[in-house]
Amino acid sequence: MAGRATHCLLTIPKRGYSSKVDKNVAFLGLGNMGGFMAANLVKKGFTVKGYDPSSDAVKAAAKNGITGASSIAAALDGADALVSILPSNKVVLDAYLGKDGVVAHAAKGTLLIDSSTVDPNVPKQIYPVAIENGVGFIDAPVSGGTMGAQNATLAFMSGGRKGDFERSLPMLKAMGAKQFHCGDIGSGQVAKLANNMLMGITGMATAECMNMGIKMGLDPQVLLDVLNNSSARSWSTEVYCPVPGLIPTAPSSKNYDGGFKNELMVKDLELASGMALGIRSPIPLGAVATQLYRMAQTRGFGQKDFSYIYQLLKEDKQ
Ligand code: NAD
């Protein structure tokens, strides 16, 4: 009997919490990713108030049904939940923990979802302050790029309390196709940085092996067909081949424009390197990849897709 009573006591608050229907969403960061993500929330029936210091971004979002807000506090007025997707560690920390920031203005019971790519220590700093103020907080970075944001096919990797993750699902499902709960707060960022470091390494490895084979006289299409039917197959060989003209939808076939910018790859590799350094996890390939993509950036190709690295390897005339 006592056991049954305990069970009831444990389940009632959980049901009460997770059955809350979140309809009013504040959105921070209406840039390349956030603009599409906020628009998809509107398409799925959410009411969205967006804040972005760029008036152009707010104007563009208004065309998709997002109401512009003049400050973080104004965006949060009446909100059940908040989604943010912002450029850097500093911007996220300021936006959440600053005097006029999210935690200071969110009503008790609000759920906060940060989809920016940042150091895992950033959500770990925000989380205890959010909980102390009676609001939920998860890190939920995304993979899938601007196409994924536009088509609502993003993969979300989340860290934080399971109940908060479950509560976020209607919003995450409106903006993406896959949702993972990776563990405690910050673990979504760990998964995201591991994914992007591997993507950077396989991209670089594909570029150098394709370049070597082509220089030895192989037909590029034949070499790619071999790789795609052999043990070296990867996302990079199947979807994102760095050699122009082989995969029409890959950025390499579109002058390396419109993909995942080299400068964003450098940002993510540097975050991954910092994380690895902190726990003394050896990342020899990650370190080489970081330096090569940084070199591409210092040579003026930061705005090109990261697969541009193939062109730099090809330049070697020896
Ligand atoms: P972006 O620069 O296009 O957009 C960021 C927006 O945030 C800008 O419009 C900027 O004005 C706004 N902003 C800055 N400070 C703000 C504040 N205090 N409050 C509200 N808005 C503010 O960048 P993006 O490409 O949309 O990337 C955003 C995040 O998503 C980054 O962390 C990036 O690493 C990550 N990401 C990007 C991609 C991609 O393909 N672009 C893919 C996955 C993850």
Coordinates of C-alpha atoms and ligand atoms in Angstrom, one line a residue:
M1 CA 0.0 0.0 0.0
A2 CA 2.8 2.4 1.0
G3 CA 4.6 1.5 -2.2
R4 CA 1.5 2.5 -4.3
A5 CA 1.1 5.8 -2.5
T6 CA 4.7 6.6 -3.1
H7 CA 4.2 5.8 -6.8
C8 CA 1.3 8.2 -7.0
L9 CA 3.2 11.0 -5.3
L10 CA 6.0 10.6 -7.8
T11 CA 3.9 10.5 -10.9
I12 CA 1.4 13.4 -10.2
P13 CA 3.9 16.3 -10.4
K14 CA 5.5 14.7 -13.5
R15 CA 2.2 14.5 -15.4
G16 CA 1.2 18.0 -14.3
Y17 CA 4.5 19.4 -15.5
S18 CA 4.8 17.6 -18.8
S19 CA 1.1 18.0 -19.8
K20 CA 1.6 21.8 -20.0
V21 CA 0.8 22.9 -23.6
D22 CA 3.2 25.5 -24.8
K23 CA 1.8 27.7 -27.6
N24 CA 3.5 31.1 -27.1
V25 CA 7.1 31.0 -28.0
A26 CA 9.8 33.7 -27.7
F27 CA 12.5 33.3 -30.3
L28 CA 16.0 34.8 -30.1
G29 CA 18.3 35.0 -33.1
L30 CA 16.4 35.2 -36.5
G31 CA 19.5 34.6 -38.6
N32 CA 20.3 32.0 -41.3
M33 CA 19.1 29.2 -39.1
G34 CA 16.7 30.9 -36.7
G35 CA 14.7 32.7 -39.4
F36 CA 13.6 29.3 -40.9
M37 CA 13.1 27.6 -37.5
A38 CA 10.9 30.3 -36.2
A39 CA 8.9 30.3 -39.5
N40 CA 8.4 26.5 -39.1
L41 CA 7.0 27.0 -35.5
V42 CA 4.5 29.5 -36.9
K43 CA 3.5 27.0 -39.7
K44 CA 2.8 24.3 -37.0
G45 CA 0.5 26.6 -35.1
F46 CA 2.8 28.2 -32.5
T47 CA 2.5 32.0 -31.8
V48 CA 6.1 33.4 -32.1
K49 CA 7.5 36.7 -30.9
G50 CA 11.1 37.2 -32.1
Y51 CA 14.0 39.4 -31.0
D52 CA 17.1 40.0 -33.0
P53 CA 19.3 43.2 -32.9
S54 CA 19.3 43.1 -36.7
S55 CA 16.3 45.0 -37.9
D56 CA 16.7 43.3 -41.3
A57 CA 16.3 39.9 -39.7
V58 CA 13.2 41.0 -37.8
K59 CA 11.7 42.4 -41.0
A60 CA 12.4 39.2 -42.9
A61 CA 10.9 37.1 -40.1
A62 CA 7.7 39.3 -40.1
K63 CA 6.9 38.0 -43.6
N64 CA 6.6 34.5 -42.1
G65 CA 4.3 35.5 -39.3
I66 CA 6.8 36.2 -36.5
T67 CA 5.9 39.3 -34.4
G68 CA 9.0 41.5 -33.9
A69 CA 9.9 42.3 -30.3
S70 CA 12.1 45.2 -29.2
S71 CA 14.0 43.4 -26.5
I72 CA 14.4 40.0 -24.8
A73 CA 11.9 41.0 -22.1
A74 CA 9.3 42.0 -24.7
A75 CA 9.8 38.7 -26.6
L76 CA 9.3 36.8 -23.3
D77 CA 6.1 38.7 -22.3
G78 CA 3.4 36.0 -22.2
A79 CA 5.7 33.3 -23.5
D80 CA 5.4 29.6 -22.3
A81 CA 8.8 28.8 -23.9
L82 CA 11.8 30.3 -25.5
V83 CA 14.0 29.0 -28.3
S84 CA 17.4 30.6 -29.1
I85 CA 20.0 30.1 -31.8
L86 CA 22.8 32.5 -31.5
P87 CA 26.4 32.9 -32.8
S88 CA 28.8 32.4 -29.9
N89 CA 29.6 31.5 -26.3
K90 CA 29.6 35.1 -25.2
V91 CA 26.4 36.1 -27.0
V92 CA 24.6 33.1 -25.4
L93 CA 25.9 33.8 -21.9
D94 CA 25.0 37.5 -22.2
A95 CA 21.6 36.8 -23.6
Y96 CA 20.7 34.4 -20.8
L97 CA 22.5 35.7 -17.8
G98 CA 22.8 39.4 -18.5
K99 CA 20.9 42.0 -16.5
D100 CA 18.3 42.3 -19.2
G101 CA 18.6 38.7 -20.2
V102 CA 16.4 35.7 -20.5
V103 CA 16.7 34.3 -17.0
A104 CA 15.9 37.7 -15.4
H105 CA 12.7 38.1 -17.4
A106 CA 11.3 34.5 -18.0
A107 CA 8.2 33.8 -15.9
K108 CA 8.4 30.8 -13.6
G109 CA 7.6 27.6 -15.4
T110 CA 8.9 28.8 -18.8
L111 CA 11.0 26.3 -20.7
L112 CA 14.2 27.6 -22.3
I113 CA 15.7 25.8 -25.3
D114 CA 19.1 26.9 -26.6
S115 CA 20.0 25.5 -30.1
S116 CA 23.2 27.5 -30.6
T117 CA 26.5 25.6 -31.0
V118 CA 28.6 26.5 -28.0
D119 CA 31.1 25.1 -25.4
P120 CA 29.3 22.5 -23.2
N121 CA 30.3 24.7 -20.2
V122 CA 28.0 27.5 -21.4
P123 CA 24.7 25.5 -20.8
K124 CA 26.3 24.2 -17.6
Q125 CA 26.7 27.8 -16.4
I126 CA 23.2 28.8 -17.3
Y127 CA 21.4 25.7 -16.0
P128 CA 21.7 26.2 -12.2
V129 CA 20.7 29.9 -12.5
A130 CA 17.7 28.9 -14.6
I131 CA 16.6 26.2 -12.1
E132 CA 17.1 28.5 -9.2
N133 CA 14.7 31.0 -10.9
G134 CA 12.1 28.3 -11.5
V135 CA 12.5 27.8 -15.2
G136 CA 13.5 24.8 -17.2
F137 CA 16.6 24.8 -19.5
I138 CA 18.0 22.4 -22.1
D139 CA 20.8 22.6 -24.6
A140 CA 19.5 21.4 -28.0
P141 CA 22.0 22.1 -30.8
V142 CA 21.1 21.1 -34.3
S143 CA 22.6 19.4 -37.3
G144 CA 21.3 19.7 -40.9
G145 CA 22.3 23.2 -41.9
T146 CA 20.2 25.9 -43.4
M147 CA 18.4 23.4 -45.7
G148 CA 17.5 21.3 -42.7
A149 CA 16.3 24.5 -41.0
Q150 CA 14.2 25.5 -44.0
N151 CA 12.7 22.0 -44.6
A152 CA 12.2 21.2 -40.9
T153 CA 14.5 18.2 -41.2
L154 CA 17.0 19.2 -38.5
A155 CA 18.4 16.7 -36.0
F156 CA 18.2 18.0 -32.4
M157 CA 20.7 16.6 -29.8
S158 CA 19.6 17.7 -26.3
G159 CA 21.0 17.7 -22.8
G160 CA 19.1 18.4 -19.6
R161 CA 16.3 16.9 -17.5
K162 CA 14.3 14.2 -19.3
G163 CA 11.0 16.0 -18.4
D164 CA 12.2 19.2 -19.9
F165 CA 13.3 17.4 -23.1
E166 CA 9.9 15.7 -23.4
R167 CA 8.2 19.0 -22.9
S168 CA 10.3 20.5 -25.7
L169 CA 9.3 17.8 -28.2
P170 CA 6.3 19.5 -29.8
M171 CA 8.5 22.5 -30.6
L172 CA 11.5 20.4 -31.7
K173 CA 9.3 18.3 -33.9
A174 CA 7.9 21.4 -35.6
M175 CA 11.5 22.4 -36.5
G176 CA 13.1 19.1 -37.2
A177 CA 12.9 15.4 -38.1
K178 CA 15.0 13.7 -35.3
Q179 CA 15.3 14.5 -31.6
F180 CA 17.8 12.8 -29.3
H181 CA 18.1 13.1 -25.5
C182 CA 21.8 12.7 -25.0
G183 CA 22.0 13.0 -21.2
D184 CA 22.6 15.7 -18.6
I185 CA 22.9 19.4 -19.4
G186 CA 25.7 20.1 -21.9
S187 CA 25.6 16.6 -23.4
G188 CA 23.8 17.8 -26.5
Q189 CA 26.8 20.1 -27.2
V190 CA 29.2 17.3 -26.6
A191 CA 27.4 15.2 -29.3
K192 CA 27.2 18.1 -31.7
L193 CA 30.9 18.9 -31.4
A194 CA 31.8 15.2 -31.8
N195 CA 29.7 15.0 -34.9
N196 CA 31.1 18.1 -36.5
M197 CA 34.7 17.1 -35.7
L198 CA 34.1 13.8 -37.4
M199 CA 32.5 15.6 -40.3
G200 CA 35.5 17.9 -40.6
I201 CA 38.0 15.0 -40.5
T202 CA 36.1 12.8 -43.1
G203 CA 35.7 15.9 -45.3
M204 CA 39.4 16.5 -45.3
A205 CA 40.3 12.8 -45.7
T206 CA 37.9 12.6 -48.7
A207 CA 39.4 15.7 -50.3
E208 CA 43.0 14.4 -50.0
C209 CA 42.2 10.8 -51.2
M210 CA 40.1 12.1 -54.2
N211 CA 42.9 14.5 -55.1
M212 CA 45.6 11.8 -54.9
G213 CA 43.5 9.3 -57.1
I214 CA 42.7 12.0 -59.6
K215 CA 46.3 13.1 -59.8
M216 CA 47.3 9.5 -60.5
G217 CA 45.0 9.6 -63.5
L218 CA 41.8 8.0 -62.3
D219 CA 38.5 9.2 -63.6
P220 CA 36.9 11.2 -60.7
Q221 CA 33.5 9.6 -61.1
V222 CA 35.0 6.1 -61.2
L223 CA 37.0 6.8 -58.1
L224 CA 33.9 8.2 -56.3
D225 CA 31.8 5.2 -57.4
V226 CA 34.5 2.8 -56.0
L227 CA 34.6 4.6 -52.6
N228 CA 30.8 4.7 -52.4
N229 CA 30.7 0.9 -52.9
S230 CA 33.7 0.1 -50.6
S231 CA 34.8 0.4 -47.0
A232 CA 35.7 4.2 -47.3
R233 CA 32.1 5.2 -47.9
S234 CA 30.8 8.1 -45.7
W235 CA 28.4 11.1 -45.8
S236 CA 31.3 13.0 -47.3
T237 CA 31.6 10.6 -50.3
E238 CA 27.8 10.0 -50.7
V239 CA 26.3 13.4 -50.2
Y240 CA 29.1 16.0 -49.9
C241 CA 31.9 15.1 -52.3
P242 CA 34.4 18.0 -52.3
V243 CA 35.2 17.5 -56.0
P244 CA 33.0 19.7 -58.2
G245 CA 30.6 18.2 -60.7
L246 CA 30.2 14.7 -59.3
I247 CA 27.3 15.3 -56.9
P248 CA 25.1 18.1 -58.4
T249 CA 23.5 19.0 -55.0
A250 CA 26.9 19.2 -53.1
P251 CA 28.2 22.8 -52.4
S252 CA 31.4 21.8 -54.4
S253 CA 29.2 21.8 -57.6
K254 CA 27.8 25.2 -56.7
N255 CA 31.1 27.1 -56.5
Y256 CA 31.3 26.0 -52.8
D257 CA 28.5 28.5 -51.9
G258 CA 25.5 27.9 -49.7
G259 CA 26.8 25.0 -47.6
F260 CA 28.4 24.9 -44.1
K261 CA 30.8 27.9 -44.1
N262 CA 34.5 27.1 -43.5
E263 CA 34.5 29.7 -40.7
L264 CA 31.7 27.8 -38.9
M265 CA 33.7 24.6 -39.2
V266 CA 36.7 26.4 -37.6
K267 CA 34.4 27.6 -34.8
D268 CA 33.1 24.1 -34.1
L269 CA 36.6 22.4 -34.3
E270 CA 38.0 25.0 -31.9
L271 CA 35.2 24.4 -29.5
A272 CA 35.8 20.6 -29.8
S273 CA 39.6 21.1 -29.4
G274 CA 39.0 23.2 -26.2
M275 CA 36.7 20.5 -24.8
A276 CA 39.2 17.7 -25.6
L277 CA 42.0 19.7 -24.1
G278 CA 40.0 20.1 -20.9
I279 CA 39.7 16.4 -20.4
R280 CA 43.1 15.5 -22.0
S281 CA 41.4 13.4 -24.7
P282 CA 43.9 12.9 -27.6
I283 CA 42.5 14.3 -30.9
P284 CA 45.4 14.1 -33.3
L285 CA 43.2 14.1 -36.4
G286 CA 40.9 16.8 -35.0
A287 CA 43.9 19.0 -34.4
V288 CA 45.2 18.6 -37.9
A289 CA 41.7 19.3 -39.3
T290 CA 41.4 22.4 -37.1
Q291 CA 44.7 23.8 -38.5
L292 CA 43.9 23.0 -42.2
Y293 CA 40.4 24.7 -42.1
R294 CA 41.9 27.6 -40.2
M295 CA 44.5 27.9 -42.9
A296 CA 41.7 28.0 -45.5
Q297 CA 40.1 30.8 -43.5
T298 CA 43.3 32.9 -43.2
R299 CA 43.7 32.5 -47.0
G300 CA 40.3 34.2 -47.4
F301 CA 38.0 31.3 -47.9
G302 CA 36.1 31.5 -44.6
Q303 CA 32.8 32.2 -46.4
K304 CA 33.1 29.2 -48.7
D305 CA 31.8 25.8 -47.8
F306 CA 34.3 23.8 -45.8
S307 CA 34.7 21.3 -48.7
Y308 CA 36.7 24.1 -50.4
I309 CA 39.7 22.4 -48.7
Y310 CA 39.9 20.2 -51.8
Q311 CA 40.8 23.2 -53.9
L312 CA 43.7 24.1 -51.6
L313 CA 45.1 20.6 -51.7
K314 CA 44.7 20.6 -55.5
E315 CA 46.7 23.8 -55.8
D316 CA 49.9 22.0 -54.8
K317 CA 51.8 22.0 -58.1
Q318 CA 54.9 19.9 -57.2
Ligands
NAD1 P1 23.6 33.9 -38.1 O1 24.8 34.8 -37.9 O2 23.0 33.9 -39.5 O3 22.4 34.3 -37.1 C1 22.6 34.7 -35.7 C2 21.6 35.7 -35.4 O4 21.6 36.0 -34.0 C3 21.9 37.1 -36.1 O5 20.7 37.5 -36.9 C4 22.2 38.0 -35.0 O6 21.8 39.4 -35.3 C5 21.4 37.4 -33.9 N1 21.8 37.9 -32.5 C6 23.0 38.3 -32.1 N2 23.0 38.6 -30.8 C7 21.7 38.4 -30.4 C8 21.0 38.6 -29.2 N3 21.6 39.0 -28.1 N4 19.6 38.3 -29.1 C9 19.0 37.9 -30.3 N5 19.6 37.7 -31.4 C10 20.9 38.0 -31.5 O7 24.1 32.5 -37.6 P2 23.4 31.1 -38.0 O8 24.1 30.5 -39.2 O9 21.9 31.2 -37.9 O10 24.0 30.2 -36.7 C11 23.5 30.4 -35.4 C12 24.0 29.2 -34.6 O11 23.6 28.0 -35.2 C13 25.5 29.2 -34.4 O12 25.8 28.8 -33.1 C14 25.9 28.1 -35.4 O13 27.2 27.5 -35.0 C15 24.8 27.2 -35.3 N6 24.6 26.3 -36.5 C16 24.6 26.9 -37.8 C17 24.4 26.1 -38.9 C18 24.5 26.6 -40.3 O14 24.6 25.9 -41.2 N7 24.4 28.0 -40.4 C19 24.2 24.7 -38.7 C20 24.1 24.2 -37.4 C21 24.3 25.0 -36.3

